[in-house]
Amino acid sequence: MKTINDLKLEGKRVLVRVDFNVPLNKSLEVTDDTRIRATIPTIKAIMEKGGHPVLMSHLGRPDGIRNPEFSLKSVVAKLEELSGKKVKFVEDCIGEEAVSASKQLGNDEILMLENLRFYNEETDGDEEFARRLSENGDVYINDAFGTAHRAHASTAIIARFFPKSTAAGLVMAAEIENVGKVLEQQAHPVTALVGGAKVSSKIDILQNLIPKLDNLIIGGGMAYTFIKAKGGSIGKSLVEDSYLETAREILKSAEKQGVNVYLPKDSVNSDEFANDGKRSISDAGAIDDNLMGLDVGPETLEEIKPVIEGSKTILWNGPMGVFEFENFSNGTKKAADYIAEATKNGAFSLVGGGDSVAAVKKFNMQDDVSYVSTGGGAMLEYLEGKELPGIKALN
Ligand code: AMP
């Protein structure tokens, strides 16, 4: 796949699909600028190569209606602050005004177009809309890994209007490279820690990963479905009864392929789903009828510590317990510590998928792992082995 470094950009209008879908407060100020910050190196690289960046993004779900609450005008001040460049804004993403603004961009200027999703044609993947968007650039770059799993006009369809001048931005290239390190060029032992709430949302990932793994550590709420499937008593713990058979099949498949599976040995329980619930520890398969497991216990941690610390490739998806509750966050925090230790000793560690990313941020450990994916749902589909339309279009 071509990246930005493979294209000549001197004097060209570089149309970049970014992911500026950022949270805003009531005064329409950006409250978390992670996604804007992540794109700055791509924007700077374009400008250093003499290109003029024209940025397009979605923001929220305006559902085809022009609504000032979802205007990308709200990101302009933040973008100017983070890039140190003048940012011009056009109140449309297609049409004469946008095209002419793109042609008039000065050397040190960035153009931000209005929200793509003010048109339903964006999410419909409409070809004519994609063609009109393409008029805003001479070159097309996709840097929005987070929406690469959607076949939208600006992420997948538009590339056909730039047959020779399409490439991945630096965020997109980094995501693909780092997930690739887990999926392909692995140093063994390879260990996956999979946790979070539901087995049902992780089946495809587990099935795709098992053939590549040496160790599979299962924690979080989903572990109790596995424990019940093996005949354990799990009290009021989270369970998906319709997935007991699936859980058994996953365990069987792992065993067949020589993967060491680690299910929690012990469980930190509570009498209610609350931080100040009454805590107790029991065998993970012998939880009292009126208790629920909210975290993995000390024996479990003792068992998985050397497994994680001895690994050379680590993928972490999903917390080991209800880490949002201070009193039940120990298992997730300790798992993060072991991953950090392995990373210090040369392992490659990737944290990907919603809540484990939130956990790493909460513990302020982003710099202690090799790579934290910003991809969310796109990252999960990539790990599931699916072909993402936004990546396919770049090839
Ligand atoms: P997921 O989005 O599937 O990765 O799930 C993340 C959520 O799972 C987090 O909000 C955790 O609080 C929750 N979770 C983790 N462990 C448990 C548990 N033992 N019981 C209930 N919820 C849990």
XYZ file of C-alpha atoms and ligand atoms in Angstrom:
418
model
C 0.000 0.000 0.000
C 1.205 3.473 -0.871
C 1.670 5.952 1.909
C 1.950 9.682 1.823
C 5.719 9.318 1.390
C 5.248 7.683 -2.027
C 3.355 10.593 -3.613
C 4.592 13.858 -5.103
C 2.603 16.592 -3.430
C 4.362 19.790 -4.496
C 1.741 22.400 -5.419
C -1.081 19.832 -5.193
C -4.373 20.095 -3.327
C -4.265 17.093 -0.987
C -7.746 15.966 -0.016
C -7.458 14.106 3.302
C -10.194 12.051 4.940
C -9.473 12.551 8.637
C -11.339 11.328 11.698
C -12.253 14.474 13.600
C -15.270 12.852 15.209
C -14.388 14.403 18.571
C -16.505 15.015 21.666
C -17.778 18.587 22.192
C -19.203 20.267 25.292
C -22.368 22.423 25.425
C -20.396 25.476 24.268
C -19.228 23.388 21.284
C -15.609 23.240 22.453
C -13.503 20.128 21.849
C -13.180 18.164 25.116
C -10.833 15.402 23.897
C -8.445 16.342 21.072
C -6.711 12.924 20.735
C -7.964 12.369 17.186
C -7.000 15.834 15.960
C -3.591 15.532 17.604
C -3.032 12.134 15.940
C -3.501 13.654 12.472
C -1.111 16.586 12.903
C 1.979 14.651 11.667
C 0.087 13.755 8.465
C -0.914 17.395 7.900
C 2.623 18.604 8.580
C 4.123 15.970 6.258
C 1.819 17.157 3.467
C 2.839 20.781 3.994
C 6.527 19.925 4.184
C 6.181 18.241 0.796
C 4.627 21.425 -0.616
C 1.023 20.179 -0.663
C -2.090 22.089 0.398
C -4.182 20.088 2.886
C -7.935 20.040 2.346
C -9.499 18.148 5.250
C -12.848 16.365 5.318
C -14.435 14.452 8.181
C -17.673 13.447 9.797
C -18.715 14.603 13.247
C -21.468 12.861 15.176
C -24.634 11.623 13.536
C -26.481 14.558 11.969
C -28.295 12.049 9.685
C -28.219 14.151 6.548
C -29.455 17.315 8.222
C -27.481 20.553 8.420
C -27.274 21.092 12.180
C -24.884 23.657 13.742
C -24.359 21.347 16.746
C -22.456 19.011 14.425
C -20.561 21.665 12.484
C -16.846 21.056 11.972
C -16.399 24.770 12.503
C -16.096 23.738 16.162
C -12.748 22.021 15.562
C -11.137 24.950 13.717
C -9.709 26.733 16.785
C -8.261 23.485 18.166
C -6.789 22.591 14.792
C -5.134 26.012 14.516
C -3.732 25.643 18.025
C -2.324 22.151 17.429
C -1.003 22.728 13.904
C 0.214 26.307 14.371
C -1.267 27.053 10.895
C -4.071 29.217 9.601
C -7.221 27.134 9.075
C -9.880 28.273 6.608
C -13.381 26.846 6.842
C -16.076 26.370 4.193
C -19.677 25.725 5.161
C -20.092 22.870 2.707
C -18.054 19.868 1.654
C -19.037 19.929 -2.025
C -19.850 22.661 -4.548
C -18.354 25.765 -6.024
C -17.451 27.518 -2.801
C -15.496 24.549 -1.450
C -13.706 23.853 -4.730
C -12.740 27.476 -5.207
C -11.470 27.732 -1.588
C -9.328 24.630 -2.196
C -7.810 26.292 -5.281
C -7.046 29.502 -3.412
C -5.233 27.923 -0.458
C -2.006 29.695 0.421
C 1.252 27.944 1.289
C 0.812 27.925 5.013
C -2.916 27.296 5.115
C -5.217 24.376 5.791
C -8.782 24.112 4.506
C -11.422 22.392 6.658
C -14.625 21.368 4.901
C -18.031 21.101 6.587
C -19.351 17.803 8.018
C -19.655 15.075 5.373
C -22.667 13.608 7.128
C -24.767 16.690 6.444
C -25.402 14.613 3.317
C -26.922 11.135 3.583
C -25.040 10.392 0.375
C -21.893 10.080 2.509
C -23.067 7.062 4.519
C -24.956 5.694 1.483
C -21.629 5.512 -0.356
C -23.118 7.530 -3.219
C -20.827 7.618 -6.245
C -21.901 11.038 -7.573
C -21.385 12.569 -4.126
C -17.912 10.958 -3.989
C -17.146 12.436 -7.428
C -18.169 15.903 -6.250
C -16.007 15.508 -3.126
C -13.099 14.491 -5.333
C -13.224 17.922 -7.024
C -11.687 19.369 -3.843
C -8.311 17.691 -4.389
C -5.676 16.539 -6.880
C -4.538 13.735 -4.577
C -6.521 11.665 -2.066
C -5.199 10.512 1.308
C -7.171 8.413 3.782
C -6.049 8.878 7.374
C -9.303 7.872 9.066
C -8.601 4.309 10.212
C -11.517 4.589 12.668
C -14.033 4.630 9.790
C -12.167 2.251 7.468
C -14.714 -0.488 8.190
C -17.460 1.577 6.540
C -17.955 1.724 2.770
C -18.804 5.424 2.813
C -18.356 7.889 -0.047
C -15.336 9.613 1.516
C -13.609 6.466 2.818
C -13.989 3.899 0.067
C -15.868 5.126 -3.020
C -13.890 8.332 -3.590
C -10.584 6.514 -4.238
C -11.773 5.468 -7.715
C -11.572 9.115 -8.799
C -7.856 9.194 -7.977
C -6.639 6.021 -9.699
C -2.938 6.901 -9.477
C -2.851 9.347 -6.627
C -4.308 7.645 -3.565
C -2.402 6.796 -0.406
C -2.678 6.076 3.301
C -1.944 8.844 5.781
C 0.448 8.298 8.665
C -2.235 7.292 11.205
C -3.750 4.757 8.808
C -0.303 3.370 7.898
C 0.693 3.041 11.574
C -2.524 1.213 12.491
C -2.124 -1.251 9.613
C 1.545 -1.835 10.378
C 1.023 -2.390 14.096
C -2.018 -4.639 13.835
C -0.058 -6.487 11.150
C 2.686 -7.172 13.683
C 0.167 -9.088 15.763
C -1.585 -10.804 12.867
C 1.435 -11.723 10.755
C 5.068 -11.215 11.622
C 4.964 -12.526 15.140
C 7.740 -13.161 17.591
C 6.724 -16.050 19.866
C 5.344 -16.646 22.432
C 2.255 -14.778 21.281
C -0.311 -14.023 23.971
C -3.757 -12.472 23.711
C -5.601 -11.114 26.725
C -9.249 -10.899 25.883
C -11.709 -9.479 28.385
C -14.644 -7.119 28.531
C -18.303 -7.741 28.920
C -19.526 -10.123 26.265
C -18.396 -13.333 24.628
C -20.807 -12.651 21.765
C -18.841 -9.582 20.634
C -15.480 -11.413 20.747
C -16.200 -14.720 19.023
C -14.910 -13.686 15.609
C -11.738 -12.230 17.111
C -11.089 -15.376 19.125
C -11.671 -17.611 16.125
C -9.367 -15.562 13.909
C -6.647 -15.279 16.550
C -6.522 -18.795 17.996
C -4.451 -20.291 15.149
C -1.833 -17.561 15.710
C -1.568 -17.807 19.496
C 0.510 -19.635 22.054
C -1.457 -18.336 25.032
C -5.005 -17.089 25.432
C -5.908 -15.343 28.660
C -9.629 -14.804 29.149
C -10.837 -12.361 31.786
C -13.549 -9.800 32.456
C -17.278 -10.468 32.411
C -17.030 -12.821 29.436
C -14.895 -15.267 31.438
C -17.917 -16.302 33.540
C -19.704 -17.697 30.478
C -16.643 -19.914 29.886
C -16.517 -20.926 33.554
C -20.216 -21.823 33.547
C -19.712 -23.723 30.277
C -17.158 -25.852 32.108
C -19.632 -26.599 34.892
C -18.663 -23.884 37.398
C -21.089 -21.992 39.653
C -20.934 -18.296 38.861
C -23.737 -16.852 41.037
C -25.142 -13.604 39.647
C -22.094 -12.908 37.447
C -22.545 -11.669 33.889
C -23.365 -14.603 31.633
C -24.634 -15.235 28.125
C -26.462 -18.532 28.413
C -27.022 -18.766 24.675
C -23.246 -18.822 24.158
C -22.326 -21.686 26.485
C -21.967 -24.104 23.581
C -19.931 -21.544 21.608
C -17.654 -21.103 24.613
C -17.101 -24.875 24.763
C -16.322 -24.931 21.052
C -13.789 -22.111 21.416
C -12.060 -23.970 24.252
C -12.028 -27.185 22.238
C -10.624 -25.440 19.185
C -7.894 -23.789 21.275
C -6.963 -27.120 22.830
C -6.842 -28.814 19.419
C -4.474 -26.121 18.143
C -2.169 -26.362 21.143
C -3.059 -22.980 22.646
C -2.693 -22.688 26.422
C -5.940 -21.190 27.704
C -5.979 -19.376 31.045
C -9.405 -18.841 32.583
C -9.651 -17.040 35.950
C -8.847 -19.351 38.870
C -10.342 -17.046 41.471
C -12.755 -14.146 41.361
C -13.266 -10.937 43.304
C -16.995 -10.859 44.027
C -19.516 -8.300 45.143
C -23.084 -8.454 46.442
C -24.104 -5.685 44.039
C -22.900 -4.012 40.839
C -21.352 -1.030 42.602
C -17.939 0.177 43.670
C -18.860 -0.032 47.346
C -20.467 -3.480 47.140
C -19.308 -5.969 49.793
C -16.111 -7.573 48.417
C -15.102 -11.204 48.837
C -12.856 -13.646 47.013
C -13.741 -17.176 45.956
C -12.768 -19.861 43.532
C -13.977 -18.590 40.113
C -16.130 -21.707 39.687
C -17.614 -21.601 43.200
C -19.277 -18.205 43.454
C -22.134 -17.907 45.936
C -25.627 -17.708 44.436
C -26.167 -14.094 45.577
C -22.738 -12.748 44.522
C -21.322 -11.584 41.206
C -17.713 -11.685 39.983
C -16.411 -8.238 39.088
C -12.654 -8.808 38.867
C -10.039 -11.543 38.602
C -8.473 -12.612 41.900
C -4.881 -12.767 43.212
C -4.256 -16.423 42.303
C -5.263 -15.690 38.721
C -2.856 -12.769 38.612
C -0.070 -14.896 40.017
C -0.697 -17.445 37.277
C -0.842 -15.023 34.333
C 2.065 -12.774 35.417
C 4.863 -15.067 34.134
C 2.841 -15.931 31.017
C 2.500 -12.269 30.056
C 5.985 -11.261 31.114
C 7.481 -14.147 29.124
C 5.640 -13.203 25.918
C 7.205 -11.565 22.869
C 3.986 -10.450 21.164
C 0.977 -9.328 23.165
C -2.485 -8.240 22.156
C -4.793 -6.813 24.764
C -8.466 -6.372 24.023
C -10.963 -5.781 26.825
C -10.515 -5.165 30.577
C -10.039 -7.971 33.112
C -12.801 -6.645 35.376
C -15.023 -3.659 36.032
C -12.036 -1.306 36.045
C -14.339 1.744 36.193
C -14.958 0.770 39.862
C -11.801 1.534 41.855
C -12.384 -1.480 44.149
C -12.556 -3.871 41.213
C -9.842 -2.366 39.006
C -6.881 -4.292 40.420
C -6.911 -7.141 37.877
C -6.965 -4.757 34.911
C -4.271 -2.537 36.438
C -2.023 -5.529 37.225
C -2.472 -6.960 33.720
C -1.417 -3.566 32.338
C 1.644 -3.623 34.626
C 2.679 -7.089 33.389
C 2.270 -5.979 29.766
C 4.388 -2.898 30.508
C 7.078 -5.111 32.047
C 7.100 -7.429 29.013
C 7.320 -4.389 26.733
C 10.285 -3.075 28.696
C 11.949 -6.438 28.080
C 11.484 -6.170 24.318
C 8.015 -7.554 23.635
C 5.721 -5.883 21.116
C 2.432 -5.010 22.815
C -0.682 -3.706 21.157
C -3.711 -2.444 23.026
C -6.740 -2.282 20.823
C -10.476 -2.015 21.070
C -12.574 0.337 23.150
C -12.324 -0.278 26.836
C -8.794 -1.621 27.222
C -7.685 1.598 25.526
C -9.771 3.544 28.073
C -8.147 1.495 30.866
C -4.614 2.180 29.649
C -5.461 5.882 29.473
C -7.013 5.827 32.948
C -3.823 4.308 34.395
C -1.773 6.746 32.311
C 0.178 3.883 30.734
C -0.043 4.842 27.043
C 3.741 5.177 26.855
C 4.410 1.842 28.580
C 2.989 -0.276 25.753
C 4.221 -0.436 22.166
C 1.080 0.792 20.435
C -2.375 1.965 21.436
C -4.834 1.697 18.574
C -7.307 4.518 18.067
C -9.290 2.376 15.670
C -12.198 1.189 17.857
C -14.681 -0.798 15.772
C -12.416 -0.729 12.704
C -9.570 -2.238 14.720
C -11.855 -5.018 15.972
C -13.005 -5.883 12.464
C -9.381 -5.908 11.313
C -8.485 -8.321 14.128
C -11.457 -10.458 13.110
C -9.708 -10.914 9.781
C -12.255 -8.918 7.774
C -11.330 -6.862 4.741
C -12.002 -3.201 5.517
C -13.467 -1.234 2.570
C -11.419 1.873 3.430
C -8.165 -0.108 3.267
C -9.189 -2.137 0.223
C -9.834 1.111 -1.664
C -6.233 2.214 -1.046
C -4.772 -0.941 -2.549
P -16.129 -4.564 26.077
O -16.657 -3.310 25.467
O -16.833 -5.811 25.626
O -14.641 -4.667 26.011
O -16.541 -4.485 27.629
C -16.002 -3.539 28.490
C -16.844 -3.469 29.723
O -16.859 -4.724 30.368
C -16.309 -2.483 30.737
O -17.205 -1.420 30.867
C -16.233 -3.299 32.024
O -16.741 -2.630 33.132
C -17.092 -4.494 31.719
N -16.707 -5.649 32.551
C -15.483 -6.164 32.727
N -15.513 -7.169 33.603
C -16.789 -7.308 34.013
C -17.450 -8.165 34.940
N -16.781 -9.100 35.611
N -18.769 -8.000 35.110
C -19.453 -7.062 34.427
N -18.884 -6.215 33.543
C -17.575 -6.334 33.337
